[in-house]
Every structure is written in structure tokens, then in C-alpha cells.
mmCIF file of C-alpha atoms in Angstrom:
data_model
loop_
_atom_site.group_PDB
_atom_site.id
_atom_site.type_symbol
_atom_site.label_atom_id
_atom_site.label_comp_id
_atom_site.label_asym_id
_atom_site.label_seq_id
_atom_site.Cartn_x
_atom_site.Cartn_y
_atom_site.Cartn_z
ATOM 1 C CA UNK A 1 147.750 -6.752 45.264
ATOM 2 C CA UNK A 2 144.881 -5.606 46.958
ATOM 3 C CA UNK A 3 141.795 -6.283 45.416
ATOM 4 C CA UNK A 4 138.189 -5.233 46.844
ATOM 5 C CA UNK A 5 135.695 -7.724 46.545
ATOM 6 C CA UNK A 6 131.682 -5.659 46.901
ATOM 7 C CA UNK A 7 129.006 -8.242 47.329
ATOM 8 C CA UNK A 8 125.690 -5.824 46.129
ATOM 9 C CA UNK A 9 123.344 -4.851 48.465
ATOM 10 C CA UNK A 10 122.997 -3.793 52.213
ATOM 11 C CA UNK A 11 121.486 -7.408 53.745
ATOM 12 C CA UNK A 12 118.175 -8.910 54.281
ATOM 13 C CA UNK A 13 116.356 -6.219 56.255
ATOM 14 C CA UNK A 14 117.952 -2.994 54.145
ATOM 15 C CA UNK A 15 117.928 -4.158 51.459
ATOM 16 C CA UNK A 16 118.700 -7.340 49.915
ATOM 17 C CA UNK A 17 118.122 -6.468 46.248
ATOM 18 C CA UNK A 18 116.334 -8.732 43.726
ATOM 19 C CA UNK A 19 114.566 -11.645 45.153
ATOM 20 C CA UNK A 20 113.947 -14.193 43.520
ATOM 21 C CA UNK A 21 109.376 -14.979 42.433
ATOM 22 C CA UNK A 22 110.054 -18.536 42.823
ATOM 23 C CA UNK A 23 112.147 -19.687 45.820
ATOM 24 C CA UNK A 24 112.542 -16.189 47.635
ATOM 25 C CA UNK A 25 116.293 -16.631 47.133
ATOM 26 C CA UNK A 26 117.817 -13.045 48.208
ATOM 27 C CA UNK A 27 120.426 -11.345 45.877
ATOM 28 C CA UNK A 28 122.210 -10.100 48.897
ATOM 29 C CA UNK A 29 123.092 -13.415 50.599
ATOM 30 C CA UNK A 30 124.303 -14.422 47.269
ATOM 31 C CA UNK A 31 126.427 -12.329 46.622
ATOM 32 C CA UNK A 32 128.167 -11.940 50.266
ATOM 33 C CA UNK A 33 128.449 -16.293 49.839
ATOM 34 C CA UNK A 34 130.328 -15.740 46.539
ATOM 35 C CA UNK A 35 132.537 -13.002 47.398
ATOM 36 C CA UNK A 36 133.684 -14.884 50.443
ATOM 37 C CA UNK A 37 134.482 -17.753 47.657
ATOM 38 C CA UNK A 38 136.325 -15.715 45.801
ATOM 39 C CA UNK A 39 138.320 -14.372 48.827
ATOM 40 C CA UNK A 40 139.783 -17.240 49.730
ATOM 41 C CA UNK A 41 140.209 -18.755 46.312
ATOM 42 C CA UNK A 42 142.304 -14.884 45.452
ATOM 43 C CA UNK A 43 144.410 -15.134 49.479
ATOM 44 C CA UNK A 44 145.053 -18.147 48.233
ATOM 45 C CA UNK A 45 147.403 -16.557 45.774
ATOM 46 C CA UNK A 46 148.842 -14.321 48.141
ATOM 47 C CA UNK A 47 146.492 -11.506 47.413
ATOM 48 C CA UNK A 48 145.655 -9.452 49.827
ATOM 49 C CA UNK A 49 140.938 -9.439 49.924
ATOM 50 C CA UNK A 50 139.105 -6.847 51.594
ATOM 51 C CA UNK A 51 135.257 -6.974 51.365
ATOM 52 C CA UNK A 52 132.899 -3.467 51.347
ATOM 53 C CA UNK A 53 130.390 -6.171 53.683
ATOM 54 C CA UNK A 54 130.954 -9.125 55.618
ATOM 55 C CA UNK A 55 127.786 -9.391 56.781
ATOM 56 C CA UNK A 56 124.337 -10.395 56.624
ATOM 57 C CA UNK A 57 122.926 -7.665 57.576
ATOM 58 C CA UNK A 58 125.275 -4.638 57.593
ATOM 59 C CA UNK A 59 123.115 -0.919 56.625
ATOM 60 C CA UNK A 60 125.723 1.656 56.235
ATOM 61 C CA UNK A 61 126.515 -0.754 52.943
ATOM 62 C CA UNK A 62 123.560 0.828 52.118
ATOM 63 C CA UNK A 63 125.375 4.351 50.847
ATOM 64 C CA UNK A 64 127.305 3.218 47.939
ATOM 65 C CA UNK A 65 130.041 5.919 48.788
ATOM 66 C CA UNK A 66 130.767 4.241 52.171
ATOM 67 C CA UNK A 67 131.930 1.002 49.592
ATOM 68 C CA UNK A 68 133.575 3.130 46.808
ATOM 69 C CA UNK A 69 135.368 5.456 50.378
ATOM 70 C CA UNK A 70 136.626 1.605 51.947
ATOM 71 C CA UNK A 71 137.976 0.687 48.747
ATOM 72 C CA UNK A 72 139.758 3.785 47.759
ATOM 73 C CA UNK A 73 141.134 4.424 51.513
ATOM 74 C CA UNK A 74 142.550 1.148 51.972
ATOM 75 C CA UNK A 75 144.422 1.471 48.509
ATOM 76 C CA UNK A 76 142.784 -1.537 46.210
ATOM 77 C CA UNK A 77 144.686 -2.203 43.374
ATOM 78 C CA UNK A 78 141.110 -3.213 41.930
ATOM 79 C CA UNK A 79 137.596 -3.316 42.626
ATOM 80 C CA UNK A 80 134.638 -6.334 41.340
ATOM 81 C CA UNK A 81 130.719 -5.374 42.684
ATOM 82 C CA UNK A 82 128.828 -8.865 42.411
ATOM 83 C CA UNK A 83 125.069 -8.630 41.523
ATOM 84 C CA UNK A 84 122.522 -11.023 40.544
ATOM 85 C CA UNK A 85 120.209 -10.000 38.020
ATOM 86 C CA UNK A 86 117.004 -9.419 37.331
ATOM 87 C CA UNK A 87 114.131 -9.062 35.091
ATOM 88 C CA UNK A 88 110.418 -8.407 34.597
ATOM 89 C CA UNK A 89 110.491 -11.261 32.326
ATOM 90 C CA UNK A 90 111.145 -14.474 33.787
ATOM 91 C CA UNK A 91 112.322 -16.096 30.648
ATOM 92 C CA UNK A 92 115.768 -13.423 30.764
ATOM 93 C CA UNK A 93 118.793 -14.989 31.328
ATOM 94 C CA UNK A 94 122.521 -15.232 31.067
ATOM 95 C CA UNK A 95 125.439 -12.928 32.802
ATOM 96 C CA UNK A 96 127.062 -9.490 32.366
ATOM 97 C CA UNK A 97 129.860 -7.788 33.305
ATOM 98 C CA UNK A 98 129.671 -3.829 33.143
ATOM 99 C CA UNK A 99 132.290 -1.272 33.072
ATOM 100 C CA UNK A 100 132.466 2.509 33.521
ATOM 101 C CA UNK A 101 131.791 4.319 29.905
ATOM 102 C CA UNK A 102 135.036 4.661 27.662
ATOM 103 C CA UNK A 103 138.395 2.405 27.629
ATOM 104 C CA UNK A 104 139.751 2.070 30.935
ATOM 105 C CA UNK A 105 141.952 -0.522 32.681
ATOM 106 C CA UNK A 106 138.449 -1.729 33.560
ATOM 107 C CA UNK A 107 137.646 -2.819 30.554
ATOM 108 C CA UNK A 108 140.489 -5.475 30.491
ATOM 109 C CA UNK A 109 139.171 -6.712 33.937
ATOM 110 C CA UNK A 110 135.963 -7.100 32.867
ATOM 111 C CA UNK A 111 136.414 -8.751 29.534
ATOM 112 C CA UNK A 112 138.841 -11.361 31.789
ATOM 113 C CA UNK A 113 136.147 -12.179 33.985
ATOM 114 C CA UNK A 114 133.839 -12.965 31.392
ATOM 115 C CA UNK A 115 136.180 -14.601 29.292
ATOM 116 C CA UNK A 116 136.631 -17.090 32.608
ATOM 117 C CA UNK A 117 132.763 -17.159 33.104
ATOM 118 C CA UNK A 118 132.139 -17.817 29.201
ATOM 119 C CA UNK A 119 134.652 -20.912 29.469
ATOM 120 C CA UNK A 120 133.434 -21.985 33.004
ATOM 121 C CA UNK A 121 129.632 -21.941 32.046
ATOM 122 C CA UNK A 122 129.555 -22.931 28.304
ATOM 123 C CA UNK A 123 126.078 -23.264 29.016
ATOM 124 C CA UNK A 124 125.157 -20.134 29.908
ATOM 125 C CA UNK A 125 124.058 -16.878 27.566
ATOM 126 C CA UNK A 126 126.806 -14.356 27.598
ATOM 127 C CA UNK A 127 124.831 -11.001 27.022
ATOM 128 C CA UNK A 128 127.645 -9.373 25.840
ATOM 129 C CA UNK A 129 128.070 -5.480 23.760
ATOM 130 C CA UNK A 130 131.257 -5.872 21.221
ATOM 131 C CA UNK A 131 130.339 -2.590 19.518
ATOM 132 C CA UNK A 132 133.552 -0.892 20.982
ATOM 133 C CA UNK A 133 135.790 -4.099 20.351
ATOM 134 C CA UNK A 134 135.481 -5.915 24.195
ATOM 135 C CA UNK A 135 132.398 -8.082 25.761
ATOM 136 C CA UNK A 136 131.479 -5.246 28.822
ATOM 137 C CA UNK A 137 128.274 -2.738 28.748
ATOM 138 C CA UNK A 138 129.003 0.568 29.675
ATOM 139 C CA UNK A 139 127.201 2.243 32.263
ATOM 140 C CA UNK A 140 127.377 5.400 35.458
ATOM 141 C CA UNK A 141 126.726 2.755 38.285
ATOM 142 C CA UNK A 142 128.120 5.223 41.092
ATOM 143 C CA UNK A 143 130.628 1.822 41.932
ATOM 144 C CA UNK A 144 132.022 2.007 39.028
ATOM 145 C CA UNK A 145 132.316 5.938 38.605
ATOM 146 C CA UNK A 146 134.210 6.373 42.073
ATOM 147 C CA UNK A 147 136.153 3.924 42.499
ATOM 148 C CA UNK A 148 139.666 4.745 42.288
ATOM 149 C CA UNK A 149 140.754 1.101 40.969
ATOM 150 C CA UNK A 150 139.708 -0.229 37.760
ATOM 151 C CA UNK A 151 136.778 -1.534 38.273
ATOM 152 C CA UNK A 152 133.645 -3.971 36.815
ATOM 153 C CA UNK A 153 130.413 -5.288 38.155
ATOM 154 C CA UNK A 154 129.317 -8.449 37.557
ATOM 155 C CA UNK A 155 125.243 -9.460 37.045
ATOM 156 C CA UNK A 156 126.299 -13.379 37.598
ATOM 157 C CA UNK A 157 123.171 -15.012 36.702
ATOM 158 C CA UNK A 158 119.103 -13.736 36.602
ATOM 159 C CA UNK A 159 117.589 -14.537 39.651
ATOM 160 C CA UNK A 160 114.006 -14.185 38.151
ATOM 161 C CA UNK A 161 114.650 -16.843 35.935
ATOM 162 C CA UNK A 162 113.447 -20.102 37.659
ATOM 163 C CA UNK A 163 116.618 -22.023 36.375
ATOM 164 C CA UNK A 164 119.596 -19.609 36.807
ATOM 165 C CA UNK A 165 117.501 -19.123 40.020
ATOM 166 C CA UNK A 166 117.819 -22.928 40.955
ATOM 167 C CA UNK A 167 121.798 -22.607 40.292
ATOM 168 C CA UNK A 168 122.280 -19.599 42.489
ATOM 169 C CA UNK A 169 121.154 -20.853 45.504
ATOM 170 C CA UNK A 170 123.760 -23.784 44.966
ATOM 171 C CA UNK A 171 126.655 -23.772 46.806
ATOM 172 C CA UNK A 172 128.667 -25.778 44.553
ATOM 173 C CA UNK A 173 127.305 -23.366 41.050
ATOM 174 C CA UNK A 174 128.214 -20.944 43.326
ATOM 175 C CA UNK A 175 132.051 -22.195 43.955
ATOM 176 C CA UNK A 176 132.570 -22.686 40.067
ATOM 177 C CA UNK A 177 131.349 -18.963 39.649
ATOM 178 C CA UNK A 178 133.156 -17.655 42.182
ATOM 179 C CA UNK A 179 136.433 -19.660 41.124
ATOM 180 C CA UNK A 180 135.868 -17.913 37.493
ATOM 181 C CA UNK A 181 136.086 -15.037 38.595
ATOM 182 C CA UNK A 182 139.146 -15.220 40.569
ATOM 183 C CA UNK A 183 140.906 -17.179 37.770
ATOM 184 C CA UNK A 184 139.853 -13.664 35.833
ATOM 185 C CA UNK A 185 141.397 -11.292 38.191
ATOM 186 C CA UNK A 186 144.521 -13.769 38.685
ATOM 187 C CA UNK A 187 144.651 -13.118 34.466
ATOM 188 C CA UNK A 188 144.258 -9.795 34.898
ATOM 189 C CA UNK A 189 146.874 -8.915 36.885
ATOM 190 C CA UNK A 190 149.161 -11.642 35.606
ATOM 191 C CA UNK A 191 148.983 -9.385 32.612
#
């Protein structure tokens, strides 16, 4: 099984993603750290894992087609993009999992990951859209539309929320989240 993990954004200088207004924590740093953790858990159960970004600063990854082409040319069986959410309001909180529009295998993957995150973090809010029978939200995000493999995008928590930003900065919390994502992936693969 080949799993492509996509740590969002290109790095501190090129594109740090969202930045905490409270601590200066950068999304690009959090998701890279978590991607390495997910990789370790998936490799431990025998999966091959490719990260679309492996360094703090990797300008070529600012081109989203670089990420999707990397996954496609490697022949990934699944694609999971990691992000931290952000909002203008510091009270926004919770996690989301996104897929492309319509019912695809990505919806099943997203549901497995959403359910594992929900069971790991009973104290966090799952921001779901059950209008089509599953918890994922849908959008035409580039990385979801142009990967050949079933794909989803995980918004782990709101970096713009003071409490969630502190959680995102905590390596133990990151590790718990990475394990939940890895369990969701193994749930999908297991059927």
C-alpha cells in the first residue's frame, strides 16, 4: 500500500500557511511535524509512505501541481493532505475533513479518518456536513481534484484559536492526532 501524505504549504518563507496571532506558530511547521509522525506509524505497519514536502522550506512545493504530479507519478493508493484551519474569529474551533464533490472513495477515507479523530478527541468539535450521509465537507481544492488516488484534506484544528493553537504546538497532542489519522488510513485499507 502506497500512501502519499501532503504537509500543506511550502515553508516559513515561501508560504507558511496560517500563523497563530497569539504565538506566531506556523501551519507549515505543525503539519510537517505531524506528517513525519503519520509516516512513522504507517511505515510501522508495512505501508510505503511518500511526503510531498520533507523540509521546513521547500519552494517547489508551493506549486500544487508539483504535489499532485509527485503523488500520481509515484502511483499512490491514497492521498491525505494535512492542514491547520484559520478564521477571522478567534472563537472558531474544531476539525474538518474535506473531499472533492460527489461520492468517491475519498469520502470513505475521509469518514474513517474523521471517526478516528472524533474518538481520540472527545473534547474537540467535529465540524461535519452530513447532508450527503457522511461527515466530510466538499470542495474543489486543487490537491483533491487532481490526484489519481482517493484523496482527502484534514483541517486538524484552528491555529487562529488560542486554545487550539496551544494544542497544535504540543508534540504530544500532534502525536495523538497523527496516530488517529494513521488509524483512519489503516481502517480504510482494512476494509
